[in-house]
Amino acid sequence: MKHLLLLLLLSPLSYSLDLSVPEEEVDWSEFKARPGEDWEHQDKKLFQINIPENPATPLQRKIFWVLAAADVWTTHRGLKEPGTYEVNPLLGKHPSLEKLIITKVVLGTIMLNNYESWEVNAINIIHVYVVHNNYSIIYD
């Protein structure tokens, strides 16, 4: 049996097999983007679902991230006070610093890349209130 298998492997039949993959012409016209789809938009950012008509300015983005950092710090510091807890239901009552940072970075990136300029202004105003509230919990 061993000899038969060896003979089969070395036979001229195995040399005549063409195992190459043939080149095929592909009609790419069926893969074109449908109306409303934009597959190769150069300005798309991370977690961007749509492209806002009036996106956030660089200054609005800087203010957002400064307030976001202040929110994370004051929330983390405020949770050390007895009887305090996180109000955001996504985070739970006593989230870790890592969970606060990751949530703020992911949700902040989504908001900044998808919201209009006026919506980012509203979020920044809400951030000011949240940071002020956290600060008052820490130092009152």
GROMACS .gro file of N, CA and C in nm:
model
  420
    1MET      N    1   0.081  -0.119   0.000
    1MET     CA    2   0.000   0.000   0.000
    1MET      C    3   0.086   0.126   0.000
    2LYS      N    4   0.197   0.125   0.079
    2LYS     CA    5   0.286   0.240   0.082
    2LYS      C    6   0.345   0.266  -0.056
    3HIS      N    7   0.379   0.161  -0.124
    3HIS     CA    8   0.440   0.175  -0.255
    3HIS      C    9   0.340   0.228  -0.357
    4LEU      N   10   0.214   0.189  -0.344
    4LEU     CA   11   0.111   0.236  -0.435
    4LEU      C   12   0.089   0.387  -0.419
    5LEU      N   13   0.088   0.432  -0.295
    5LEU     CA   14   0.071   0.574  -0.267
    5LEU      C   15   0.191   0.653  -0.321
    6LEU      N   16   0.311   0.602  -0.300
    6LEU     CA   17   0.430   0.668  -0.351
    6LEU      C   18   0.430   0.670  -0.504
    7LEU      N   19   0.388   0.564  -0.562
    7LEU     CA   20   0.380   0.557  -0.707
    7LEU      C   21   0.278   0.658  -0.762
    8LEU      N   22   0.167   0.671  -0.694
    8LEU     CA   23   0.065   0.765  -0.736
    8LEU      C   24   0.115   0.909  -0.726
    9LEU      N   25   0.187   0.940  -0.620
    9LEU     CA   26   0.238   1.075  -0.602
    9LEU      C   27   0.344   1.110  -0.705
   10LEU      N   28   0.423   1.014  -0.746
   10LEU     CA   29   0.529   1.040  -0.841
   10LEU      C   30   0.489   1.015  -0.985
   11SER      N   31   0.367   0.979  -1.007
   11SER     CA   32   0.324   0.946  -1.143
   11SER      C   33   0.315   1.071  -1.230
   12PRO      N   34   0.321   1.052  -1.360
   12PRO     CA   35   0.310   1.165  -1.453
   12PRO      C   36   0.175   1.236  -1.445
   13LEU      N   37   0.072   1.170  -1.390
   13LEU     CA   38  -0.059   1.234  -1.377
   13LEU      C   39  -0.053   1.354  -1.282
   14SER      N   40   0.025   1.341  -1.179
   14SER     CA   41   0.032   1.451  -1.082
   14SER      C   42   0.105   1.572  -1.142
   15TYR      N   43   0.194   1.545  -1.236
   15TYR     CA   44   0.265   1.656  -1.300
   15TYR      C   45   0.179   1.729  -1.401
   16SER      N   46   0.078   1.664  -1.451
   16SER     CA   47  -0.004   1.726  -1.553
   16SER      C   48  -0.119   1.809  -1.495
   17LEU      N   49  -0.136   1.808  -1.366
   17LEU     CA   50  -0.243   1.886  -1.304
   17LEU      C   51  -0.208   2.034  -1.308
   18ASP      N   52  -0.302   2.115  -1.351
   18ASP     CA   53  -0.284   2.260  -1.353
   18ASP      C   54  -0.355   2.317  -1.231
   19LEU      N   55  -0.279   2.354  -1.131
   19LEU     CA   56  -0.337   2.404  -1.007
   19LEU      C   57  -0.332   2.557  -0.996
   20SER      N   58  -0.306   2.623  -1.105
   20SER     CA   59  -0.301   2.769  -1.102
   20SER      C   60  -0.443   2.826  -1.102
   21VAL      N   61  -0.456   2.945  -1.044
   21VAL     CA   62  -0.586   3.012  -1.039
   21VAL      C   63  -0.600   3.096  -1.164
   22PRO      N   64  -0.705   3.071  -1.241
   22PRO     CA   65  -0.720   3.147  -1.366
   22PRO      C   66  -0.758   3.292  -1.338
   23GLU      N   67  -0.707   3.383  -1.421
   23GLU     CA   68  -0.742   3.524  -1.411
   23GLU      C   69  -0.883   3.543  -1.466
   24GLU      N   70  -0.964   3.619  -1.393
   24GLU     CA   71  -1.100   3.645  -1.439
   24GLU      C   72  -1.122   3.794  -1.447
   25GLU      N   73  -1.195   3.834  -1.546
   25GLU     CA   74  -1.234   3.974  -1.556
   25GLU      C   75  -1.355   3.995  -1.467
   26VAL      N   76  -1.348   4.092  -1.379
   26VAL     CA   77  -1.458   4.121  -1.288
   26VAL      C   78  -1.525   4.250  -1.331
   27ASP      N   79  -1.657   4.247  -1.337
   27ASP     CA   80  -1.734   4.366  -1.371
   27ASP      C   81  -1.761   4.443  -1.243
   28TRP      N   82  -1.684   4.548  -1.218
   28TRP     CA   83  -1.695   4.625  -1.095
   28TRP      C   84  -1.812   4.722  -1.097
   29SER      N   85  -1.883   4.733  -1.207
   29SER     CA   86  -1.993   4.828  -1.216
   29SER      C   87  -2.104   4.795  -1.116
   30GLU      N   88  -2.120   4.668  -1.082
   30GLU     CA   89  -2.225   4.631  -0.988
   30GLU      C   90  -2.188   4.670  -0.844
   31PHE      N   91  -2.062   4.704  -0.820
   31PHE     CA   92  -2.019   4.740  -0.686
   31PHE      C   93  -2.010   4.890  -0.664
   32LYS      N   94  -2.059   4.970  -0.757
   32LYS     CA   95  -2.055   5.114  -0.740
   32LYS      C   96  -2.145   5.156  -0.625
   33ALA      N   97  -2.113   5.267  -0.565
   33ALA     CA   98  -2.191   5.316  -0.452
   33ALA      C   99  -2.333   5.349  -0.496
   34ARG      N  100  -2.426   5.312  -0.409
   34ARG     CA  101  -2.566   5.346  -0.434
   34ARG      C  102  -2.587   5.493  -0.402
   35PRO      N  103  -2.695   5.554  -0.455
   35PRO     CA  104  -2.722   5.694  -0.423
   35PRO      C  105  -2.731   5.716  -0.272
   36GLY      N  106  -2.662   5.816  -0.224
   36GLY     CA  107  -2.662   5.845  -0.081
   36GLY      C  108  -2.545   5.783  -0.007
   37GLU      N  109  -2.477   5.688  -0.067
   37GLU     CA  110  -2.361   5.626  -0.004
   37GLU      C  111  -2.234   5.694  -0.053
   38ASP      N  112  -2.141   5.710   0.038
   38ASP     CA  113  -2.015   5.775   0.003
   38ASP      C  114  -1.903   5.687   0.058
   39TRP      N  115  -1.849   5.599  -0.024
   39TRP     CA  116  -1.750   5.503   0.022
   39TRP      C  117  -1.612   5.562   0.039
   40GLU      N  118  -1.579   5.663  -0.034
   40GLU     CA  119  -1.442   5.713  -0.033
   40GLU      C  120  -1.435   5.860   0.008
   41HIS      N  121  -1.513   5.900   0.105
   41HIS     CA  122  -1.511   6.039   0.148
   41HIS      C  123  -1.383   6.063   0.230
   42GLN      N  124  -1.304   6.159   0.189
   42GLN     CA  125  -1.173   6.181   0.250
   42GLN      C  126  -1.183   6.247   0.387
   43ASP      N  127  -1.292   6.316   0.417
   43ASP     CA  128  -1.301   6.391   0.542
   43ASP      C  129  -1.368   6.313   0.655
   44LYS      N  130  -1.402   6.188   0.636
   44LYS     CA  131  -1.467   6.112   0.743
   44LYS      C  132  -1.368   6.087   0.856
   45LYS      N  133  -1.420   6.098   0.978
   45LYS     CA  134  -1.338   6.080   1.097
   45LYS      C  135  -1.383   5.955   1.173
   46LEU      N  136  -1.313   5.924   1.279
   46LEU     CA  137  -1.344   5.809   1.362
   46LEU      C  138  -1.484   5.820   1.418
   47PHE      N  139  -1.560   5.713   1.414
   47PHE     CA  140  -1.698   5.704   1.465
   47PHE      C  141  -1.792   5.803   1.396
   48GLN      N  142  -1.762   5.844   1.275
   48GLN     CA  143  -1.848   5.940   1.207
   48GLN      C  144  -1.955   5.867   1.128
   49ILE      N  145  -2.081   5.895   1.163
   49ILE     CA  146  -2.194   5.832   1.096
   49ILE      C  147  -2.244   5.920   0.983
   50ASN      N  148  -2.250   6.049   1.009
   50ASN     CA  149  -2.290   6.144   0.904
   50ASN      C  150  -2.194   6.262   0.906
   51ILE      N  151  -2.198   6.342   0.802
   51ILE     CA  152  -2.111   6.458   0.793
   51ILE      C  153  -2.196   6.582   0.820
   52PRO      N  154  -2.171   6.651   0.933
   52PRO     CA  155  -2.251   6.770   0.963
   52PRO      C  156  -2.224   6.881   0.863
   53GLU      N  157  -2.329   6.959   0.835
   53GLU     CA  158  -2.315   7.071   0.742
   53GLU      C  159  -2.229   7.181   0.803
   54ASN      N  160  -2.244   7.202   0.933
   54ASN     CA  161  -2.169   7.306   1.004
   54ASN      C  162  -2.099   7.239   1.123
   55PRO      N  163  -1.984   7.173   1.101
   55PRO     CA  164  -1.919   7.098   1.209
   55PRO      C  165  -1.858   7.189   1.314
   56ALA      N  166  -1.819   7.129   1.424
   56ALA     CA  167  -1.757   7.202   1.533
   56ALA      C  168  -1.625   7.263   1.488
   57THR      N  169  -1.598   7.383   1.536
   57THR     CA  170  -1.472   7.450   1.504
   57THR      C  171  -1.361   7.394   1.592
   58PRO      N  172  -1.235   7.417   1.557
   58PRO     CA  173  -1.125   7.372   1.642
   58PRO      C  174  -1.134   7.429   1.785
   59LEU      N  175  -1.178   7.554   1.798
   59LEU     CA  176  -1.192   7.613   1.931
   59LEU      C  177  -1.301   7.541   2.011
   60GLN      N  178  -1.412   7.510   1.949
   60GLN     CA  179  -1.518   7.437   2.018
   60GLN      C  180  -1.469   7.299   2.063
   61ARG      N  181  -1.389   7.236   1.979
   61ARG     CA  182  -1.334   7.104   2.015
   61ARG      C  183  -1.240   7.115   2.135
   62LYS      N  184  -1.154   7.217   2.135
   62LYS     CA  185  -1.062   7.235   2.248
   62LYS      C  186  -1.138   7.262   2.377
   63ILE      N  187  -1.239   7.348   2.369
   63ILE     CA  188  -1.320   7.377   2.488
   63ILE      C  189  -1.389   7.250   2.536
   64PHE      N  190  -1.441   7.170   2.442
   64PHE     CA  191  -1.506   7.045   2.479
   64PHE      C  192  -1.412   6.954   2.557
   65TRP      N  193  -1.290   6.934   2.504
   65TRP     CA  194  -1.198   6.840   2.569
   65TRP      C  195  -1.147   6.892   2.703
   66VAL      N  196  -1.130   7.022   2.716
   66VAL     CA  197  -1.090   7.079   2.847
   66VAL      C  198  -1.202   7.057   2.948
   67LEU      N  199  -1.326   7.086   2.908
   67LEU     CA  200  -1.439   7.065   2.998
   67LEU      C  201  -1.461   6.916   3.027
   68ALA      N  202  -1.436   6.831   2.928
   68ALA     CA  203  -1.449   6.686   2.949
   68ALA      C  204  -1.348   6.637   3.051
   69ALA      N  205  -1.225   6.687   3.042
   69ALA     CA  206  -1.122   6.648   3.140
   69ALA      C  207  -1.160   6.698   3.279
   70ALA      N  208  -1.211   6.822   3.287
   70ALA     CA  209  -1.254   6.876   3.416
   70ALA      C  210  -1.371   6.795   3.471
   71ASP      N  211  -1.461   6.751   3.383
   71ASP     CA  212  -1.574   6.669   3.426
   71ASP      C  213  -1.527   6.536   3.482
   72VAL      N  214  -1.436   6.470   3.413
   72VAL     CA  215  -1.384   6.342   3.461
   72VAL      C  216  -1.314   6.359   3.595
   73TRP      N  217  -1.229   6.461   3.607
   73TRP     CA  218  -1.155   6.481   3.732
   73TRP      C  219  -1.250   6.513   3.847
   74THR      N  220  -1.343   6.608   3.826
   74THR     CA  221  -1.433   6.645   3.936
   74THR      C  222  -1.529   6.532   3.970
   75THR      N  223  -1.570   6.454   3.872
   75THR     CA  224  -1.657   6.338   3.901
   75THR      C  225  -1.580   6.236   3.983
   76HIS      N  226  -1.460   6.204   3.941
   76HIS     CA  227  -1.379   6.106   4.015
   76HIS      C  228  -1.351   6.154   4.158
   77ARG      N  229  -1.318   6.280   4.170
   77ARG     CA  230  -1.290   6.337   4.303
   77ARG      C  231  -1.417   6.344   4.387
   78GLY      N  232  -1.529   6.382   4.326
   78GLY     CA  233  -1.656   6.393   4.397
   78GLY      C  234  -1.709   6.260   4.444
   79LEU      N  235  -1.681   6.152   4.371
   79LEU     CA  236  -1.729   6.020   4.412
   79LEU      C  237  -1.660   5.969   4.539
   80LYS      N  238  -1.551   6.033   4.579
   80LYS     CA  239  -1.483   5.996   4.703
   80LYS      C  240  -1.555   6.051   4.826
   81GLU      N  241  -1.642   6.151   4.804
   81GLU     CA  242  -1.718   6.208   4.915
   81GLU      C  243  -1.826   6.109   4.958
   82PRO      N  244  -1.849   6.095   5.089
   82PRO     CA  245  -1.951   6.000   5.135
   82PRO      C  246  -2.091   6.042   5.089
   83GLY      N  247  -2.167   5.946   5.045
   83GLY     CA  248  -2.305   5.970   5.005
   83GLY      C  249  -2.323   6.019   4.863
   84THR      N  250  -2.216   6.029   4.786
   84THR     CA  251  -2.229   6.074   4.647
   84THR      C  252  -2.227   5.954   4.553
   85TYR      N  253  -2.289   5.972   4.437
   85TYR     CA  254  -2.292   5.867   4.335
   85TYR      C  255  -2.308   5.931   4.199
   86GLU      N  256  -2.274   5.856   4.097
   86GLU     CA  257  -2.283   5.903   3.959
   86GLU      C  258  -2.429   5.897   3.914
   87VAL      N  259  -2.476   6.002   3.848
   87VAL     CA  260  -2.614   6.009   3.802
   87VAL      C  261  -2.630   5.944   3.665
   88ASN      N  262  -2.525   5.944   3.583
   88ASN     CA  263  -2.533   5.888   3.448
   88ASN      C  264  -2.558   5.738   3.455
   89PRO      N  265  -2.672   5.690   3.401
   89PRO     CA  266  -2.702   5.547   3.411
   89PRO      C  267  -2.609   5.458   3.327
   90LEU      N  268  -2.539   5.516   3.229
   90LEU     CA  269  -2.445   5.436   3.149
   90LEU      C  270  -2.323   5.395   3.230
   91LEU      N  271  -2.291   5.471   3.333
   91LEU     CA  272  -2.168   5.448   3.408
   91LEU      C  273  -2.188   5.368   3.537
   92GLY      N  274  -2.308   5.365   3.590
   92GLY     CA  275  -2.331   5.299   3.717
   92GLY      C  276  -2.310   5.397   3.832
   93LYS      N  277  -2.335   5.353   3.953
   93LYS     CA  278  -2.329   5.443   4.070
   93LYS      C  279  -2.187   5.486   4.107
   94HIS      N  280  -2.089   5.396   4.098
   94HIS     CA  281  -1.952   5.428   4.136
   94HIS      C  282  -1.854   5.377   4.030
   95PRO      N  283  -1.845   5.446   3.916
   95PRO     CA  284  -1.755   5.400   3.809
   95PRO      C  285  -1.609   5.426   3.844
   96SER      N  286  -1.523   5.345   3.787
   96SER     CA  287  -1.378   5.365   3.805
   96SER      C  288  -1.332   5.481   3.718
   97LEU      N  289  -1.211   5.529   3.747
   97LEU     CA  290  -1.154   5.637   3.668
   97LEU      C  291  -1.137   5.594   3.523
   98GLU      N  292  -1.096   5.470   3.501
   98GLU     CA  293  -1.078   5.420   3.365
   98GLU      C  294  -1.209   5.420   3.288
   99LYS      N  295  -1.317   5.378   3.354
   99LYS     CA  296  -1.448   5.376   3.288
   99LYS      C  297  -1.494   5.518   3.255
  100LEU      N  298  -1.469   5.612   3.345
  100LEU     CA  299  -1.504   5.752   3.319
  100LEU      C  300  -1.429   5.804   3.196
  101ILE      N  301  -1.300   5.777   3.190
  101ILE     CA  302  -1.217   5.828   3.080
  101ILE      C  303  -1.258   5.764   2.948
  102ILE      N  304  -1.272   5.632   2.945
  102ILE     CA  305  -1.306   5.563   2.821
  102ILE      C  306  -1.443   5.608   2.769
  103THR      N  307  -1.540   5.618   2.860
  103THR     CA  308  -1.673   5.662   2.819
  103THR      C  309  -1.670   5.803   2.763
  104LYS      N  310  -1.596   5.892   2.829
  104LYS     CA  311  -1.589   6.032   2.784
  104LYS      C  312  -1.519   6.041   2.648
  105VAL      N  313  -1.413   5.965   2.629
  105VAL     CA  314  -1.339   5.970   2.501
  105VAL      C  315  -1.424   5.915   2.387
  106VAL      N  316  -1.487   5.799   2.408
  106VAL     CA  317  -1.567   5.739   2.300
  106VAL      C  318  -1.689   5.824   2.268
  107LEU      N  319  -1.768   5.858   2.370
  107LEU     CA  320  -1.888   5.938   2.345
  107LEU      C  321  -1.853   6.079   2.297
  108GLY      N  322  -1.747   6.137   2.350
  108GLY     CA  323  -1.704   6.269   2.304
  108GLY      C  324  -1.662   6.269   2.158
  109THR      N  325  -1.589   6.167   2.117
  109THR     CA  326  -1.548   6.156   1.978
  109THR      C  327  -1.669   6.141   1.886
  110ILE      N  328  -1.764   6.058   1.927
  110ILE     CA  329  -1.886   6.041   1.848
  110ILE      C  330  -1.960   6.174   1.835
  111MET      N  331  -1.976   6.244   1.947
  111MET     CA  332  -2.050   6.371   1.943
  111MET      C  333  -1.978   6.475   1.858
  112LEU      N  334  -1.848   6.491   1.878
  112LEU     CA  335  -1.776   6.595   1.804
  112LEU      C  336  -1.771   6.568   1.654
  113ASN      N  337  -1.770   6.443   1.614
  113ASN     CA  338  -1.760   6.410   1.473
  113ASN      C  339  -1.894   6.403   1.402
  114ASN      N  340  -2.005   6.404   1.476
  114ASN     CA  341  -2.136   6.391   1.414
  114ASN      C  342  -2.230   6.508   1.438
  115TYR      N  343  -2.206   6.585   1.542
  115TYR     CA  344  -2.299   6.693   1.577
  115TYR      C  345  -2.266   6.823   1.505
  116GLU      N  346  -2.368   6.903   1.491
  116GLU     CA  347  -2.353   7.037   1.433
  116GLU      C  348  -2.286   7.129   1.535
  117SER      N  349  -2.238   7.241   1.488
  117SER     CA  350  -2.168   7.337   1.573
  117SER      C  351  -2.254   7.385   1.689
  118TRP      N  352  -2.381   7.416   1.664
  118TRP     CA  353  -2.467   7.464   1.771
  118TRP      C  354  -2.492   7.357   1.876
  119GLU      N  355  -2.493   7.229   1.835
  119GLU     CA  356  -2.512   7.120   1.931
  119GLU      C  357  -2.389   7.106   2.020
  120VAL      N  358  -2.271   7.125   1.963
  120VAL     CA  359  -2.148   7.120   2.043
  120VAL      C  360  -2.146   7.235   2.143
  121ASN      N  361  -2.196   7.354   2.102
  121ASN     CA  362  -2.208   7.465   2.196
  121ASN      C  363  -2.299   7.429   2.312
  122ALA      N  364  -2.411   7.364   2.284
  122ALA     CA  365  -2.504   7.323   2.390
  122ALA      C  366  -2.437   7.222   2.484
  123ILE      N  367  -2.362   7.128   2.427
  123ILE     CA  368  -2.293   7.029   2.510
  123ILE      C  369  -2.189   7.098   2.598
  124ASN      N  370  -2.118   7.196   2.543
  124ASN     CA  371  -2.018   7.268   2.622
  124ASN      C  372  -2.084   7.344   2.737
  125ILE      N  373  -2.200   7.403   2.713
  125ILE     CA  374  -2.271   7.472   2.820
  125ILE      C  375  -2.315   7.373   2.929
  126ILE      N  376  -2.364   7.258   2.888
  126ILE     CA  377  -2.402   7.154   2.984
  126ILE      C  378  -2.280   7.107   3.062
  127HIS      N  379  -2.167   7.095   2.995
  127HIS     CA  380  -2.042   7.057   3.063
  127HIS      C  381  -2.006   7.157   3.172
  128VAL      N  382  -2.022   7.286   3.144
  128VAL     CA  383  -1.991   7.388   3.244
  128VAL      C  384  -2.079   7.367   3.367
  129TYR      N  385  -2.207   7.340   3.347
  129TYR     CA  386  -2.297   7.315   3.459
  129TYR      C  387  -2.254   7.191   3.537
  130VAL      N  388  -2.220   7.083   3.466
  130VAL     CA  389  -2.181   6.957   3.532
  130VAL      C  390  -2.055   6.977   3.614
  131VAL      N  391  -1.955   7.044   3.556
  131VAL     CA  392  -1.830   7.067   3.629
  131VAL      C  393  -1.857   7.154   3.751
  132HIS      N  394  -1.939   7.258   3.737
  132HIS     CA  395  -1.973   7.344   3.851
  132HIS      C  396  -2.044   7.263   3.960
  133ASN      N  397  -2.138   7.177   3.920
  133ASN     CA  398  -2.209   7.093   4.017
  133ASN      C  399  -2.113   6.999   4.089
  134ASN      N  400  -2.024   6.934   4.015
  134ASN     CA  401  -1.925   6.844   4.076
  134ASN      C  402  -1.835   6.921   4.172
  135TYR      N  403  -1.792   7.039   4.130
  135TYR     CA  404  -1.703   7.121   4.213
  135TYR      C  405  -1.772   7.159   4.343
  136SER      N  406  -1.901   7.192   4.334
  136SER     CA  407  -1.974   7.228   4.456
  136SER      C  408  -1.991   7.109   4.549
  137ILE      N  409  -2.000   6.988   4.495
  137ILE     CA  410  -2.008   6.868   4.579
  137ILE      C  411  -1.875   6.847   4.652
  138ILE      N  412  -1.765   6.872   4.582
  138ILE     CA  413  -1.633   6.849   4.642
  138ILE      C  414  -1.603   6.950   4.752
  139TYR      N  415  -1.632   7.077   4.727
  139TYR     CA  416  -1.583   7.182   4.815
  139TYR      C  417  -1.692   7.249   4.899
  140ASP      N  418  -1.812   7.197   4.905
  140ASP     CA  419  -1.914   7.255   4.993
  140ASP      C  420  -1.929   7.173   5.119
   0.00000   0.00000   0.00000
